[in-house]
Coordinates of C-alpha atoms and ligand atoms in Angstrom, one line a residue:
M1 CA 71.7 182.8 47.9
S2 CA 71.3 183.5 51.3
Q3 CA 71.4 181.8 54.5
N4 CA 68.6 183.5 56.5
V5 CA 65.3 182.1 57.0
E6 CA 63.1 182.9 54.1
N7 CA 60.2 181.2 54.7
I8 CA 58.1 179.5 57.6
V9 CA 55.0 176.1 57.0
I10 CA 53.4 175.6 59.9
V11 CA 51.1 172.6 59.6
G12 CA 48.0 173.1 62.1
G13 CA 45.9 175.7 63.0
G14 CA 45.0 174.8 66.7
S15 CA 45.8 177.2 69.5
A16 CA 49.5 176.2 68.6
G17 CA 49.6 177.4 65.1
W18 CA 47.6 179.9 64.9
M19 CA 49.7 181.4 68.2
T20 CA 53.0 180.4 66.5
A21 CA 51.9 182.7 63.5
A22 CA 50.8 185.4 65.2
Y23 CA 53.9 185.6 67.5
L24 CA 56.8 184.8 65.3
S25 CA 54.8 187.7 62.3
K26 CA 55.4 189.8 65.4
A27 CA 58.8 189.0 66.0
L28 CA 60.3 188.4 62.6
E29 CA 59.7 192.0 61.2
R30 CA 61.5 191.3 58.4
N31 CA 62.2 189.2 54.9
V32 CA 60.5 186.1 55.6
Q33 CA 57.4 184.7 54.7
I34 CA 55.2 182.8 56.8
T35 CA 52.3 180.2 55.9
L36 CA 49.9 178.0 57.8
V37 CA 48.3 175.1 56.2
E38 CA 45.6 173.6 57.6
S39 CA 42.9 171.0 57.1
S40 CA 39.4 172.1 57.3
N41 CA 38.6 168.1 57.6
I42 CA 40.3 167.6 60.7
T43 CA 38.9 169.3 63.9
T44 CA 41.4 171.1 66.4
V45 CA 40.6 169.7 69.9
G46 CA 38.6 172.4 71.3
V47 CA 39.7 172.8 74.6
G48 CA 42.6 174.3 76.1
E49 CA 40.9 177.1 78.3
A50 CA 43.1 177.6 81.1
T51 CA 46.0 179.6 81.2
F52 CA 48.7 180.3 83.4
S53 CA 50.2 183.6 84.6
T54 CA 52.9 184.2 82.6
I55 CA 50.1 184.5 79.3
K56 CA 50.5 187.9 80.1
V57 CA 53.8 188.2 78.8
F58 CA 52.8 186.5 75.8
F59 CA 49.7 189.3 75.5
D60 CA 52.0 192.3 76.1
F61 CA 54.7 191.5 73.6
L62 CA 51.6 191.3 70.4
G63 CA 51.0 194.6 71.8
L64 CA 47.3 193.9 72.8
Q65 CA 46.0 195.1 75.9
E66 CA 42.8 192.9 77.8
H67 CA 39.8 195.1 76.2
E68 CA 40.9 194.0 73.0
W69 CA 41.4 190.8 73.5
M70 CA 39.4 189.6 76.5
P71 CA 35.7 190.7 75.1
K72 CA 36.0 188.5 71.6
C73 CA 37.5 185.6 72.8
N74 CA 34.6 184.3 76.6
A75 CA 37.6 185.6 78.6
T76 CA 37.3 185.8 82.1
Y77 CA 40.4 186.5 84.9
K78 CA 41.6 183.4 86.8
M79 CA 43.8 184.1 89.9
A80 CA 44.1 180.5 91.1
I81 CA 43.1 177.0 91.3
K82 CA 40.5 175.6 93.8
F83 CA 41.4 171.8 94.3
V84 CA 38.4 170.1 95.4
N85 CA 38.4 166.6 97.0
W86 CA 42.4 165.6 96.9
N87 CA 42.8 164.7 100.7
A88 CA 41.4 162.5 102.5
Q89 CA 39.3 165.1 104.5
K90 CA 37.8 166.3 101.3
K91 CA 38.6 169.5 101.9
H92 CA 39.0 172.1 99.7
F93 CA 42.4 174.7 99.0
Y94 CA 43.3 177.1 96.1
H95 CA 46.6 177.6 94.3
P96 CA 46.4 181.1 94.0
F97 CA 49.3 182.9 91.8
Q98 CA 50.5 184.6 94.8
R99 CA 53.8 184.3 96.6
Y100 CA 54.6 183.8 100.1
E101 CA 55.0 186.6 101.8
V102 CA 58.8 186.5 104.3
I103 CA 58.6 187.0 107.5
D104 CA 61.5 187.6 109.7
G105 CA 63.8 185.6 106.5
F106 CA 61.0 182.8 106.9
D107 CA 58.0 182.1 104.3
I108 CA 55.3 182.9 106.3
S109 CA 53.4 179.1 105.8
E110 CA 56.6 178.2 107.6
W111 CA 55.5 180.6 110.2
W112 CA 51.5 179.2 110.0
L113 CA 52.7 175.6 111.0
K114 CA 54.6 176.9 114.0
M115 CA 51.4 179.2 115.3
K116 CA 48.4 178.0 112.9
R117 CA 48.4 175.0 112.3
N118 CA 45.1 173.4 114.0
Q119 CA 43.4 176.7 113.6
E120 CA 43.0 178.2 110.4
A121 CA 43.5 176.7 106.9
F122 CA 46.7 177.8 105.6
D123 CA 45.7 178.9 102.4
Y124 CA 43.0 182.0 103.9
A125 CA 46.1 182.3 106.8
C126 CA 49.1 183.1 104.4
F127 CA 46.7 184.3 101.1
L128 CA 44.6 187.3 100.1
I129 CA 43.2 184.9 96.9
P130 CA 41.2 182.7 98.5
W131 CA 39.3 185.5 99.6
L132 CA 38.9 187.0 96.3
C133 CA 37.5 183.9 94.7
D134 CA 35.2 182.4 97.4
N135 CA 33.5 186.4 96.8
Q136 CA 33.9 186.2 93.3
R137 CA 35.9 189.3 93.0
S138 CA 37.1 190.9 89.7
P139 CA 41.7 191.3 90.1
R140 CA 41.3 194.6 88.9
Y141 CA 39.3 197.8 90.3
L142 CA 37.1 200.1 87.4
D143 CA 39.5 202.0 87.2
G144 CA 41.7 199.3 85.9
K145 CA 43.8 199.2 89.0
V146 CA 45.5 195.7 89.8
F147 CA 44.8 194.9 93.6
D148 CA 48.2 194.1 93.7
N149 CA 49.8 197.0 93.9
K150 CA 53.3 194.8 93.9
V151 CA 52.7 194.7 90.6
Q152 CA 50.8 197.6 89.7
N153 CA 53.2 199.3 87.7
L154 CA 53.4 195.7 85.4
F155 CA 50.1 196.3 84.2
S156 CA 50.0 200.3 83.1
R157 CA 49.5 201.3 79.5
D158 CA 53.8 202.0 79.0
H159 CA 54.3 198.4 80.7
I160 CA 55.4 197.2 77.1
V161 CA 58.0 194.1 76.5
K162 CA 59.7 194.0 73.9
K163 CA 60.7 190.2 74.5
N164 CA 60.9 188.6 77.3
I165 CA 61.9 184.9 77.7
L166 CA 59.9 183.3 80.7
D167 CA 63.2 181.8 82.6
N168 CA 64.0 185.2 83.0
L169 CA 60.8 186.5 84.4
K170 CA 61.1 187.4 88.0
V171 CA 57.8 188.2 88.9
Q172 CA 54.5 186.5 89.8
Y173 CA 51.5 188.1 88.3
P174 CA 48.7 187.9 89.7
Y175 CA 46.8 186.4 87.6
A176 CA 46.1 184.5 84.4
Y177 CA 43.4 184.1 81.9
H178 CA 40.4 181.9 80.4
F179 CA 39.1 181.9 77.6
D180 CA 37.2 180.4 75.0
A181 CA 39.7 178.4 72.8
N182 CA 38.1 178.1 69.5
L183 CA 37.9 182.4 69.2
L184 CA 41.6 182.7 71.2
A185 CA 42.6 180.7 67.7
R186 CA 40.6 182.8 65.5
F187 CA 41.5 186.1 67.5
M188 CA 45.1 184.8 66.6
K189 CA 44.4 184.4 63.1
D190 CA 43.3 187.3 62.1
Y191 CA 46.5 188.9 63.9
A192 CA 48.6 186.8 62.2
M193 CA 47.3 187.4 58.8
Q194 CA 46.5 191.0 58.9
R195 CA 50.5 191.2 59.3
G196 CA 51.0 189.1 56.6
V197 CA 50.5 185.3 56.8
K198 CA 49.3 183.6 54.5
Q199 CA 46.5 180.5 55.1
I200 CA 46.1 177.5 52.9
V201 CA 43.2 176.1 53.8
D202 CA 44.0 171.6 52.4
D203 CA 45.1 168.7 53.8
V204 CA 48.3 167.6 54.7
V205 CA 48.8 163.7 52.2
D206 CA 52.7 163.3 52.5
V207 CA 55.7 164.7 53.3
K208 CA 59.3 164.5 51.0
L209 CA 62.3 164.1 52.6
T210 CA 65.9 165.3 51.0
E211 CA 68.3 163.2 51.4
D212 CA 70.2 164.5 55.0
G213 CA 66.3 163.9 56.6
S214 CA 65.2 167.2 56.1
I215 CA 62.0 167.9 55.7
D216 CA 61.9 169.4 51.5
S217 CA 58.6 169.8 51.0
I218 CA 54.9 168.7 51.9
K219 CA 52.7 167.3 49.9
T220 CA 48.6 168.7 49.8
K221 CA 45.5 167.5 48.3
E222 CA 44.7 170.7 46.3
H223 CA 47.6 173.2 46.5
G224 CA 50.8 170.5 45.1
S225 CA 53.2 170.4 47.2
I226 CA 55.3 173.1 49.3
S227 CA 58.5 173.4 50.0
S228 CA 60.5 176.2 53.1
D229 CA 63.1 176.8 55.0
L230 CA 61.4 175.8 58.1
F231 CA 59.0 174.1 59.3
V232 CA 56.5 173.9 62.6
D233 CA 54.4 170.9 63.3
C234 CA 51.5 171.9 65.0
T235 CA 49.4 168.9 64.4
G236 CA 48.7 167.9 67.4
F237 CA 48.6 164.0 69.0
R238 CA 48.9 163.6 65.3
G239 CA 52.9 164.2 65.5
L240 CA 52.7 164.3 61.3
L241 CA 55.6 165.6 60.5
I242 CA 57.9 165.2 63.6
N243 CA 56.8 161.5 64.7
K244 CA 54.9 160.3 61.8
A245 CA 57.5 162.0 59.0
L246 CA 60.9 162.4 60.5
G247 CA 60.1 159.0 63.3
E248 CA 61.3 160.8 66.5
P249 CA 60.3 158.9 68.8
F250 CA 57.7 159.2 71.6
I251 CA 58.8 159.2 75.4
S252 CA 55.2 158.0 77.2
F253 CA 55.0 159.5 81.0
S254 CA 52.4 156.6 81.3
E255 CA 54.5 155.0 84.4
S256 CA 54.0 158.3 86.3
L257 CA 50.8 160.3 85.2
L258 CA 48.7 157.4 85.2
C259 CA 45.2 159.5 83.3
D260 CA 45.6 158.8 79.7
S261 CA 41.6 160.1 78.1
A262 CA 39.2 162.8 79.1
I263 CA 35.5 163.8 78.4
A264 CA 35.1 167.3 77.3
M265 CA 31.4 169.7 77.2
Q266 CA 30.6 172.9 77.1
L267 CA 27.3 174.0 79.4
P268 CA 25.6 176.9 79.5
T269 CA 25.7 179.4 82.9
D270 CA 23.8 181.8 83.5
I271 CA 26.3 184.5 84.4
K272 CA 24.0 187.2 85.7
K273 CA 22.4 185.0 88.7
N274 CA 25.3 182.9 89.3
G275 CA 28.5 185.4 89.0
I276 CA 31.5 184.1 87.3
N277 CA 34.3 182.5 89.2
P278 CA 37.9 184.1 88.8
Y279 CA 39.2 180.0 89.1
T280 CA 39.3 177.6 87.5
T281 CA 38.0 174.1 89.7
A282 CA 40.3 170.7 89.8
T283 CA 37.7 168.4 91.7
A284 CA 38.8 164.7 92.5
L285 CA 36.7 161.7 91.2
S286 CA 36.9 157.9 91.8
S287 CA 39.4 157.9 89.1
G288 CA 40.6 161.1 88.3
W289 CA 39.3 164.6 88.1
V290 CA 36.6 167.0 86.2
W291 CA 38.1 170.7 85.1
N292 CA 36.0 173.7 85.3
I293 CA 36.6 176.5 83.8
P294 CA 34.2 179.8 83.9
L295 CA 33.8 181.7 80.7
Y296 CA 32.1 185.1 80.1
G297 CA 28.3 183.0 79.2
R298 CA 29.7 179.2 79.2
S299 CA 31.8 176.8 81.4
G300 CA 34.0 174.4 80.4
T301 CA 34.4 170.8 81.6
G302 CA 35.1 167.3 81.2
Y303 CA 36.5 164.3 83.1
V304 CA 40.4 163.6 82.7
Y305 CA 40.2 159.9 83.9
S306 CA 42.9 156.8 83.9
S307 CA 41.2 154.2 81.3
A308 CA 43.4 151.4 83.4
F309 CA 40.6 151.8 86.2
I310 CA 37.4 153.2 84.8
S311 CA 35.6 153.0 81.0
P312 CA 34.5 156.0 79.0
E313 CA 31.0 154.9 79.8
E314 CA 31.2 154.8 83.4
A315 CA 33.1 157.5 83.0
E316 CA 30.8 159.6 81.4
K317 CA 28.3 158.1 83.7
E318 CA 29.7 159.4 86.9
F319 CA 31.0 162.8 85.0
R320 CA 27.4 163.2 84.3
E321 CA 26.0 162.6 88.0
H322 CA 28.6 164.9 89.3
L323 CA 27.3 167.7 87.1
G324 CA 23.6 166.7 88.0
D325 CA 20.5 166.7 85.9
A326 CA 20.4 170.1 85.1
F327 CA 24.0 168.8 82.0
T328 CA 22.1 165.8 80.9
N329 CA 21.4 167.1 77.0
C330 CA 24.9 168.3 76.6
K331 CA 27.0 166.8 74.7
A332 CA 29.8 164.4 75.8
S333 CA 33.5 164.6 73.4
H334 CA 35.7 161.5 74.3
I335 CA 40.0 162.4 74.0
K336 CA 42.3 160.0 74.0
M337 CA 44.8 162.0 75.6
R338 CA 48.9 161.1 74.2
I339 CA 50.8 162.3 77.4
G340 CA 54.9 162.4 77.5
R341 CA 57.3 164.5 74.9
N342 CA 59.4 164.3 72.2
R343 CA 62.7 162.7 72.3
N344 CA 63.5 165.6 70.6
S345 CA 61.0 168.5 69.6
W346 CA 63.2 169.3 66.7
V347 CA 64.9 167.4 64.3
K348 CA 66.7 168.9 61.3
N349 CA 64.5 171.6 60.0
C350 CA 60.9 170.7 61.8
V351 CA 60.3 172.4 65.6
A352 CA 57.1 170.8 67.3
I353 CA 55.2 173.1 69.3
G354 CA 51.7 172.2 71.0
L355 CA 50.3 168.9 71.4
S356 CA 52.6 167.4 68.6
S357 CA 55.5 168.6 71.1
G358 CA 54.0 167.2 74.0
F359 CA 51.9 167.3 77.2
V360 CA 50.5 166.5 80.4
E361 CA 47.2 166.3 81.9
P362 CA 45.7 169.6 81.9
L363 CA 45.8 170.0 86.2
E364 CA 47.9 173.2 86.1
S365 CA 47.3 174.6 83.6
T366 CA 50.4 174.0 81.2
G367 CA 49.1 173.1 77.3
I368 CA 49.5 176.7 76.4
F369 CA 52.1 177.5 78.1
F370 CA 53.6 174.9 76.8
I371 CA 53.2 176.8 73.8
Q372 CA 54.4 179.7 74.9
H373 CA 57.4 178.7 76.2
G374 CA 57.8 176.5 73.3
I375 CA 57.6 179.8 70.7
E376 CA 59.7 182.2 72.9
E377 CA 62.4 179.3 72.8
L378 CA 62.4 179.0 68.7
V379 CA 62.5 182.9 68.4
S380 CA 65.8 182.8 71.3
H381 CA 67.4 179.6 69.1
F382 CA 66.4 181.3 65.7
P383 CA 68.3 179.0 63.1
K384 CA 70.2 180.1 59.9
K385 CA 69.1 177.8 56.8
S386 CA 71.3 175.1 57.7
C387 CA 70.1 174.6 61.3
N388 CA 72.9 174.4 63.5
E389 CA 72.7 171.4 65.4
E390 CA 74.2 172.8 68.5
L391 CA 71.4 175.3 68.5
I392 CA 68.9 172.6 68.1
R393 CA 70.5 170.6 71.5
S394 CA 70.0 173.5 73.5
Y395 CA 66.9 174.3 72.5
N396 CA 65.8 170.4 73.0
R397 CA 67.4 170.5 76.3
A398 CA 65.1 173.7 76.9
I399 CA 61.6 172.5 76.2
A400 CA 62.4 168.7 77.7
N401 CA 63.6 170.3 80.9
C402 CA 60.2 172.2 81.0
I403 CA 57.7 169.7 79.9
D404 CA 59.9 166.8 82.8
G405 CA 59.6 169.5 85.4
V406 CA 56.3 170.2 84.9
R407 CA 55.7 166.5 84.8
E408 CA 57.4 166.0 88.5
F409 CA 55.4 168.6 89.8
L410 CA 52.2 166.9 89.1
T411 CA 53.1 164.3 89.7
L412 CA 53.8 164.9 93.8
H413 CA 49.9 165.9 92.8
Y414 CA 48.9 162.3 93.6
C415 CA 51.6 160.7 95.1
A416 CA 51.5 163.5 98.2
S417 CA 48.0 163.0 98.3
D418 CA 46.9 161.0 101.4
R419 CA 43.5 160.1 99.5
A420 CA 43.5 156.0 98.8
D421 CA 39.6 155.6 98.6
T422 CA 39.7 153.8 95.3
E423 CA 41.6 151.8 92.9
F424 CA 42.3 155.2 90.8
W425 CA 43.7 156.7 94.5
K426 CA 45.7 153.8 95.8
A427 CA 47.5 152.9 92.7
T428 CA 48.7 156.7 92.6
K429 CA 50.8 155.6 95.7
H430 CA 51.9 152.4 95.3
E431 CA 51.9 152.3 91.6
I432 CA 53.6 154.7 90.0
Q433 CA 56.6 155.5 89.7
V434 CA 58.4 157.9 91.8
P435 CA 61.9 159.2 90.4
E436 CA 64.1 158.7 92.7
E437 CA 64.9 162.9 92.7
L438 CA 61.3 163.4 93.5
R439 CA 61.4 161.0 96.2
E440 CA 64.7 162.0 98.0
K441 CA 62.8 165.7 98.0
L442 CA 59.6 164.8 99.5
R443 CA 61.9 162.8 102.6
L444 CA 63.4 166.8 102.8
W445 CA 59.8 167.5 102.9
K446 CA 58.3 165.7 105.5
N447 CA 61.1 168.4 107.7
R448 CA 60.6 171.3 105.8
L449 CA 58.1 172.9 103.0
P450 CA 60.3 173.3 99.7
N451 CA 62.5 176.4 99.1
N452 CA 64.0 177.0 95.6
K453 CA 67.2 175.2 96.6
S454 CA 65.0 172.3 96.9
I455 CA 62.7 172.2 93.7
N456 CA 63.6 171.4 90.3
P457 CA 65.8 173.5 89.2
K458 CA 65.5 173.4 85.5
Y459 CA 62.9 176.0 84.5
H460 CA 59.4 174.4 84.5
G461 CA 57.2 177.3 85.5
F462 CA 57.0 176.6 88.9
E463 CA 58.2 178.6 92.1
S464 CA 58.4 176.4 95.9
Y465 CA 56.0 178.5 97.0
S466 CA 53.5 176.3 94.3
Y467 CA 55.3 173.5 95.7
S468 CA 54.4 174.1 99.5
V469 CA 51.0 175.0 98.9
M470 CA 49.8 171.7 97.1
L471 CA 52.1 169.5 99.8
L472 CA 50.0 171.7 102.3
G473 CA 47.0 171.0 100.4
L474 CA 47.6 167.4 100.2
N475 CA 48.1 166.9 103.6
Y476 CA 51.7 166.4 103.4
L477 CA 52.9 168.1 106.0
P478 CA 56.5 168.3 107.8
E479 CA 56.5 166.7 110.8
S480 CA 56.7 170.2 113.3
S481 CA 57.5 173.5 111.9
L482 CA 60.9 174.5 111.8
P483 CA 63.4 174.5 114.8
V484 CA 65.2 178.1 114.4
L485 CA 61.5 179.9 114.4
E486 CA 61.2 178.8 118.6
H487 CA 64.4 181.2 118.8
I488 CA 62.5 184.0 116.8
A489 CA 60.4 186.4 118.9
D490 CA 56.8 186.1 116.6
Q491 CA 55.6 189.4 116.8
N492 CA 56.3 190.3 112.8
A493 CA 54.7 187.1 112.1
K494 CA 51.3 187.9 113.8
A495 CA 51.4 191.6 112.3
A496 CA 51.7 190.1 109.1
F497 CA 48.9 187.3 109.5
L498 CA 46.4 190.5 111.1
A499 CA 47.3 192.6 108.2
I500 CA 46.4 189.9 105.3
Q501 CA 43.0 188.9 106.9
E502 CA 42.6 193.2 107.4
K503 CA 43.9 193.4 103.4
A504 CA 41.8 190.4 102.6
N505 CA 38.6 192.2 104.3
Y506 CA 39.3 195.2 102.6
L507 CA 39.9 194.3 98.5
R508 CA 36.2 192.2 99.4
S509 CA 34.2 194.8 100.4
T510 CA 35.9 197.5 97.5
L511 CA 36.6 194.8 94.6
P512 CA 34.2 194.8 91.7
S513 CA 32.8 190.9 91.5
Q514 CA 34.4 189.9 88.2
Y515 CA 31.0 190.1 86.8
E516 CA 31.1 193.6 87.0
Y517 CA 34.1 194.3 85.9
L518 CA 34.1 192.6 82.4
N519 CA 30.4 193.6 81.7
Y520 CA 31.7 196.9 82.4
V521 CA 35.3 196.7 79.7
I522 CA 32.4 195.2 77.5
K523 CA 30.4 198.1 77.2
S524 CA 33.1 200.5 77.1
Q525 CA 34.7 198.3 74.4
E526 CA 31.7 198.6 72.5
Q527 CA 31.1 202.3 72.8
S528 CA 34.1 203.1 72.1
E529 CA 34.2 200.9 69.2
Y530 CA 31.1 202.7 68.4
L531 CA 32.8 206.4 68.9
N532 CA 35.3 205.3 66.3
E533 CA 33.4 203.6 63.6
N534 CA 30.9 206.9 63.5
K535 CA 33.6 209.0 63.7
I536 CA 32.9 211.2 67.0
D537 CA 34.9 213.1 68.7
S538 CA 34.6 211.4 72.7
S539 CA 35.5 215.0 73.6
L540 CA 31.8 216.3 72.6
V541 CA 29.8 213.2 74.0
S542 CA 28.1 213.5 77.6
D543 CA 30.4 212.9 80.5
W544 CA 28.9 209.6 81.2
A545 CA 30.4 208.4 78.0
N546 CA 34.1 209.9 78.8
Q547 CA 34.0 208.1 81.9
T548 CA 33.3 204.7 80.5
T549 CA 36.1 204.4 78.3
V550 CA 38.4 202.0 79.5
P551 CA 41.6 203.4 81.4
I552 CA 43.1 199.9 81.7
S553 CA 46.1 198.8 80.1
Ligands
FAD1 C1 41.3 167.4 78.1 C2 42.0 168.7 77.5 C3 42.1 169.7 77.8 C4 43.1 170.9 78.0 N1 43.3 171.8 79.0 C5 43.6 172.6 79.0 C6 44.0 173.8 79.8 O1 43.0 173.6 80.2 N2 44.5 174.3 79.3 C7 46.1 174.5 78.8 O2 46.9 175.0 78.5 N3 46.1 173.5 77.6 C8 45.1 172.6 77.8 N4 44.7 172.1 77.1 C9 46.0 171.6 75.8 C10 45.8 172.6 74.4 O3 44.6 172.0 74.8 C11 46.2 172.4 73.7 O4 47.9 172.6 73.9 C12 46.3 173.4 72.4 O5 44.7 173.3 72.5 C13 47.3 173.4 71.2 O6 46.3 172.3 70.9 P1 47.6 172.2 69.1 O7 47.2 173.9 68.7 O8 48.8 171.4 69.5 O9 46.6 170.6 68.4 P2 44.7 170.8 67.6 O10 44.0 172.0 68.4 O11 44.4 169.5 68.0 O12 45.0 171.7 66.3 C14 46.2 170.5 65.0 C15 45.9 170.9 64.0 O13 46.4 170.6 63.0 C16 45.4 170.1 61.2 N5 45.9 169.7 61.1 C17 45.9 168.1 61.7 N6 46.5 167.1 60.4 C18 46.2 167.8 59.6 C19 47.2 167.4 58.0 N7 46.9 166.4 57.4 N8 47.0 168.7 57.2 C20 46.6 169.7 57.4 N9 46.2 169.9 58.8 C21 46.8 169.2 59.5 C22 44.4 169.9 62.4 O14 43.1 170.8 61.5 C23 44.2 171.3 63.8 O15 44.0 172.5 63.3 C24 43.7 169.9 76.6 C25 44.1 169.7 76.2 C26 43.5 168.6 75.9 C27 43.3 166.8 75.6

């Protein structure tokens, strides 16, 4: 009998289930049958539409190009998160997907503290992306060229990622995506099923364990028992296999992250009239914050709040007031969020991926990033049938480090903000538990901005520039600039600040708007599909037709 895993059963058909099925169907080319069981009675969470810039690696690995999947998922580009009302002055700031330039050995943000602290907003002085966001620009020219020449070659057709491990990634991609969560799950499903993944639509009603506590089989309502070598639990907050059947404890983060509930809505949007913002917005309200995610054709929005400070009815009232009269007829769905992580996300022959593994509020769009990380780590720790304990331990460490790292980064979003005008915002200063290591770092960061040596060293997706951006935006500034800069001539820094402004002016006047660019991609894709379906040789049609065939990766 083979010692290799011969079959895998994934339970759950939300984003986590189908992303896992798609990825595994590509990564495990031979000798394994993947089956996905999903209920038609239990709905998916249906949100999760803003991503993190590393998502590019995921699509690259699947061999999917933007023009193939973006139009089918109503996807748009995201170059930043715009934080609104997160500081006492209620000034907005951007957290872009862009590293700082380094001038004479120091991040340009350190030079900003010395030269421009009281004159210009740090994000507009140090980055290009805020300018592109304000002007609703696309990150790509119509010929497909990405605005940032540092990463252009990574977007060429020839750049194919065979397999990548996120924590080895050395580049900062300049954008992520927004997409319709249900359409993406459907796209992933088609992709996976074309590669042989079998789908069973049924409810899992029981789980049978073996003597050693592994999962022997799941029992479904209509398809009987299904056994497997490896089970992947993608059942969302229920944690049907990992928590309910195997009894793995869930560690709550409620003492440091207060928000535990959300109200989600979909808003119709006139993109022709209003354009499409190339960023997610996070607007702070009395007891949490509201996300706005612009898709091609509608927006997704939601109020993430703490039920200890506001009731669901009051929260919905406040949320609707925030949205204004135009959306009174939009239906709201209330979601209870399970914030924290499993003690272990892999137990015996069961690996939990997605909301069943862990979740922190979606302030930095990390839900889908956790899924991607979980799947990648599963492939790199892929077991034999016997599931080696050391491999399992190593996997669990990587997952816990990543989620705990993000938890710490999100805690900083609250405790470093100087906003304290409501009971909720006061509690984020006085009641939440800030881990001692973070307190220590915060004391250091009052003297100098974070660098890669002073942030959490375990892989969690965020770099020091992100920490620095949040501190500057939240008004947690070092008391003075670095003393050493008084001993270094500042002409290079002056030139760098000027070059950023010149480049920003150039880009905003030459890049197409996001709306123009996406329309162009959609039309070109429709046209090339039409030519393909009708078997028309594109060289025989007009120049116009040839020019509009999308030349992008
Ligand atoms: C309010 C909110 C906002 C979010 N925003 C973002 C964001 O902007 N960006 C981001 O990256 N992430 C975000 N997330 C996280 C993101 O939504 C999830 O990570 C993602 O949708 C994956 O969900 P899932 O597949 O794990 O669970 P679900 O979508 O809940 O899917 C669970 C699946 O399990 C199936 N199932 C359950 N029980 C059974 C059973 N007994 N038998 C058979 N099948 C069963 C269900 O039918 C369903 O198919 C957000 C989450 C929330 C709660």
